[in-house]
Coordinates of C-alpha atoms in Angstrom, one line a residue:
X105 CA 119.6 98.3 120.7
X106 CA 120.4 101.4 118.6
X107 CA 118.1 101.7 115.5
X108 CA 119.8 103.0 112.3
X109 CA 117.7 101.4 109.6
X110 CA 113.8 101.5 109.7
X111 CA 111.2 100.2 107.3
X112 CA 107.8 101.9 107.3
X113 CA 105.2 99.6 105.9
X114 CA 103.5 102.3 103.8
X115 CA 104.0 103.6 100.3
X116 CA 106.7 106.2 100.0
X117 CA 105.2 109.7 100.4
X118 CA 104.4 111.1 96.9
X119 CA 106.0 114.6 97.8
X120 CA 109.3 115.4 99.3
X121 CA 107.6 116.5 102.4
X122 CA 107.1 114.0 105.3
X123 CA 107.9 114.0 109.1
X124 CA 109.8 110.8 108.4
X125 CA 112.3 112.5 106.2
X126 CA 112.9 115.1 108.8
X127 CA 113.4 112.4 111.4
X128 CA 115.9 110.6 109.2
X129 CA 118.0 113.8 109.0
X130 CA 117.6 114.8 112.6
X131 CA 118.7 111.4 114.0
X132 CA 120.9 110.4 111.1
X133 CA 119.0 107.2 110.4
X134 CA 117.8 105.5 107.2
X135 CA 114.0 105.4 106.8
X136 CA 112.6 103.6 103.9
X137 CA 109.1 102.8 102.7
X138 CA 107.5 99.6 101.5
X139 CA 103.8 98.7 101.4
X140 CA 103.3 95.3 102.9
X141 CA 99.7 95.2 101.4
X142 CA 98.0 96.2 98.3
X143 CA 94.2 96.5 97.3
X144 CA 93.0 94.8 94.2
X145 CA 89.5 94.7 92.7
X146 CA 87.4 91.5 92.2
X147 CA 86.8 90.4 88.7
X148 CA 83.5 90.9 87.0
X149 CA 82.9 87.2 87.2
X150 CA 83.6 87.1 90.9
X151 CA 81.1 89.9 91.3
X152 CA 78.3 88.2 89.3
X153 CA 78.7 85.1 91.4
X154 CA 77.5 87.2 94.4
X155 CA 74.2 87.7 92.7
X156 CA 73.7 91.3 93.5
X157 CA 72.2 93.9 91.1
X158 CA 73.5 97.4 91.6
X159 CA 70.6 98.9 89.8
X160 CA 68.1 97.4 92.2
X161 CA 69.3 100.1 94.7
X162 CA 68.7 103.7 95.0
X163 CA 71.7 104.6 97.3
X164 CA 75.3 103.7 97.6
X165 CA 77.3 103.6 100.9
X166 CA 81.0 104.5 100.5
X167 CA 83.2 103.9 103.5
X168 CA 86.5 104.7 101.7
X169 CA 88.0 106.0 98.5
X170 CA 89.1 102.5 97.6
X171 CA 85.3 101.5 97.6
X172 CA 84.6 104.4 95.2
X173 CA 87.5 103.4 92.8
X174 CA 86.5 99.8 92.6
X175 CA 82.8 100.4 92.5
X176 CA 82.9 102.7 89.4
X177 CA 85.7 100.6 87.8
X178 CA 83.6 97.5 88.1
X179 CA 80.5 99.3 87.0
X180 CA 82.3 100.3 83.8
X181 CA 83.5 96.7 83.2
X182 CA 79.9 95.5 83.8
X183 CA 78.5 98.1 81.6
X184 CA 76.3 99.3 84.4
X185 CA 75.1 102.9 83.9
X186 CA 74.4 104.5 87.2
X187 CA 71.3 106.7 87.1
X188 CA 71.6 110.5 87.7
X189 CA 69.3 110.2 90.7
X190 CA 71.4 107.7 92.6
X191 CA 72.1 108.9 96.1
X192 CA 75.5 108.5 97.9
X193 CA 76.1 108.2 101.6
X194 CA 79.8 108.6 102.6
X195 CA 81.8 108.1 105.8
X196 CA 83.4 111.6 105.6
X197 CA 83.3 114.8 103.5
X198 CA 86.7 113.9 102.0
X199 CA 85.4 110.6 100.7
X200 CA 82.3 112.4 99.3
X201 CA 84.3 114.8 97.4
X202 CA 86.2 112.0 95.8
X203 CA 83.1 111.0 94.0
X204 CA 83.8 113.9 91.6
X205 CA 86.3 111.8 90.0
X206 CA 83.6 109.7 88.4
X207 CA 80.2 111.6 88.5
X208 CA 79.0 115.1 88.6
X209 CA 78.9 116.2 92.2
X210 CA 75.4 117.4 93.4
X211 CA 74.9 118.3 96.9
X212 CA 71.3 117.2 96.9
X213 CA 72.2 113.6 96.4
X214 CA 75.5 113.2 98.4
X215 CA 75.4 112.9 102.2
X216 CA 78.3 112.4 104.6
X217 CA 79.3 111.9 108.2
X218 CA 82.4 113.0 110.2
X219 CA 84.5 110.0 109.8
X220 CA 82.6 107.5 112.1
X221 CA 80.1 104.9 111.0
X222 CA 77.8 106.1 113.8
X223 CA 77.6 109.4 112.1
X224 CA 75.6 107.8 109.2
X225 CA 72.9 106.5 111.6
X226 CA 70.7 109.7 111.6
X227 CA 71.1 110.0 107.9
X228 CA 69.9 106.5 107.3
X229 CA 67.0 107.1 109.7
X230 CA 66.0 110.2 107.7
X231 CA 66.2 108.4 104.4
X232 CA 64.6 105.0 105.4
X233 CA 62.9 104.3 102.1
X234 CA 66.1 104.2 100.1
X235 CA 67.5 100.8 99.0
X236 CA 71.1 100.8 99.9
X237 CA 74.1 99.0 98.4
X238 CA 77.3 98.7 100.3
X239 CA 80.5 97.8 98.4
X240 CA 82.9 96.1 100.7
X241 CA 86.4 94.6 100.9
X242 CA 87.1 91.0 101.9
X243 CA 87.7 92.4 105.4
X244 CA 84.9 94.9 106.6
X245 CA 83.2 96.2 109.6
X246 CA 79.7 94.7 110.0
X247 CA 78.5 97.8 112.0
X248 CA 77.0 99.4 109.0
X249 CA 74.7 96.4 108.4
X250 CA 73.6 96.5 112.1
X251 CA 72.6 100.1 111.8
X252 CA 70.6 99.5 108.6
X253 CA 69.0 96.4 110.2
X254 CA 68.0 98.5 113.1
X255 CA 65.9 100.7 111.1
X256 CA 64.5 97.8 108.9
X257 CA 66.1 99.3 105.9
X258 CA 66.4 97.4 102.7
X259 CA 70.1 96.9 101.8
X260 CA 72.6 94.5 100.4
X261 CA 76.4 94.4 100.1
X262 CA 78.9 92.7 97.9
X263 CA 82.7 92.4 97.9
X264 CA 84.2 94.6 95.2
X265 CA 87.9 94.7 96.3
X266 CA 90.2 92.9 98.6
X267 CA 93.4 93.5 100.6
X268 CA 96.2 91.1 99.9
X269 CA 99.8 90.7 100.8
X270 CA 102.6 92.3 98.7
X271 CA 105.5 89.9 97.8
X272 CA 108.6 91.1 99.6
X273 CA 111.9 89.2 99.8
X274 CA 112.5 87.8 103.4
X275 CA 116.2 89.0 103.2
X276 CA 114.9 92.6 102.6
X277 CA 112.6 92.6 105.6
X278 CA 115.3 91.1 107.8
X279 CA 117.8 93.7 106.8
X280 CA 116.1 96.4 108.9
X281 CA 116.6 97.2 112.7
X282 CA 112.9 98.2 113.0
X283 CA 109.6 97.5 111.2
X284 CA 106.7 99.9 111.6
X285 CA 103.1 98.6 111.1
X286 CA 99.7 100.4 110.8
X287 CA 97.2 97.5 110.4
X288 CA 96.9 93.7 111.2
X289 CA 97.1 93.2 107.4
X290 CA 100.8 94.2 107.6
X291 CA 101.5 91.6 110.3
X292 CA 99.7 89.0 108.1
X293 CA 101.9 89.9 105.3
X294 CA 105.0 89.6 107.4
X295 CA 104.1 86.1 108.4
X296 CA 103.3 85.3 104.8
X297 CA 106.5 86.6 103.4
X298 CA 108.6 85.1 106.2
X299 CA 106.9 82.0 107.3
X300 CA 109.7 81.1 109.7
X301 CA 110.1 84.7 111.0
X302 CA 111.9 85.1 114.2
X303 CA 112.1 88.5 115.7
X304 CA 115.3 88.3 117.6
X305 CA 116.8 91.7 117.9
X306 CA 114.6 93.3 115.2
X307 CA 112.3 95.9 116.7
X308 CA 108.7 96.3 115.9
X309 CA 106.6 99.4 116.2
X310 CA 103.0 100.0 115.4
X311 CA 100.2 102.5 115.3
X312 CA 96.7 101.7 116.8
X313 CA 95.4 99.3 119.4
X314 CA 94.1 96.7 116.9
X315 CA 97.5 96.5 115.4
X316 CA 99.1 96.2 118.8
X317 CA 96.8 93.3 119.7
X318 CA 97.5 91.5 116.5
X319 CA 101.3 91.8 117.1
X320 CA 101.0 90.3 120.7
X321 CA 98.6 87.6 119.5
X322 CA 101.3 86.5 117.0
X323 CA 103.7 86.2 120.0
X324 CA 105.8 89.1 118.7
X325 CA 107.5 91.7 120.9
X326 CA 106.1 95.2 120.6
X327 CA 109.0 97.7 121.2
X328 CA 107.1 100.9 120.3
X329 CA 103.4 101.7 120.3
X330 CA 101.5 104.9 119.3
X331 CA 99.4 106.8 120.0
X332 CA 100.5 107.2 123.7
X333 CA 99.9 109.8 126.3
X334 CA 103.0 111.7 125.0
X335 CA 102.8 111.0 121.3
X336 CA 99.5 111.2 119.3
X337 CA 101.1 109.9 116.0
X338 CA 103.9 107.6 115.0
X339 CA 106.5 110.2 113.8
X340 CA 106.2 111.8 117.2
X341 CA 106.6 108.5 119.1
X342 CA 109.5 107.5 116.8
X343 CA 111.3 110.9 117.4
X344 CA 111.1 110.3 121.2
X345 CA 112.2 106.8 120.9
X346 CA 115.2 107.4 118.7
X347 CA 116.3 110.2 121.0
X348 CA 116.1 108.0 124.0
X349 CA 118.0 105.2 122.3
X350 CA 121.1 106.8 120.7

């Protein structure tokens, strides 16, 4: 089936530069953007019900920029003043630099890995006496707790934000020839917005093994998957797919 109208389940790029815009022009197709999910913070009441005191800790573990935003926003609402000697352990340098949005950046108290949770293990082992707090979402990787438990490090966690489905009209979703997903949350949103969804000739593409697995588990047909041996990203995979299906 020829594809002429594609919906990418992500926010529209903030700038006019995007490989998707180039693909739309190259293949004369319409490519639109619509985030199927959104991140929202928990309320101060919901946080208090988890009975965790942030100031009982000496270090914070940030695994995403969302975690940073919602941590400091909630601290402000709760009137919790973070001490200057608080240490921060971040998944990557990019995430660590984002802290500057809220506090003065001091290298002596900020530590970061290379983007993988395992990168933090030697840092935790070196700073075993700290008391760690991990702000999480409603869906999170438990590996960080396993690493901290491995070294008998004092730590706690609390949900500070959650991923929820965006409300999208079923007719809008069904009007596209192809839907492109990047996480299982997107598939959950599809099913929530269109409970009686039947794929039919509508094509589904995705990026990542976990998302592909979710699509198949929901008995949906996966027409295009990336990364692959010939395409390391979704724009490259889509380019080849559109060229082969003119």
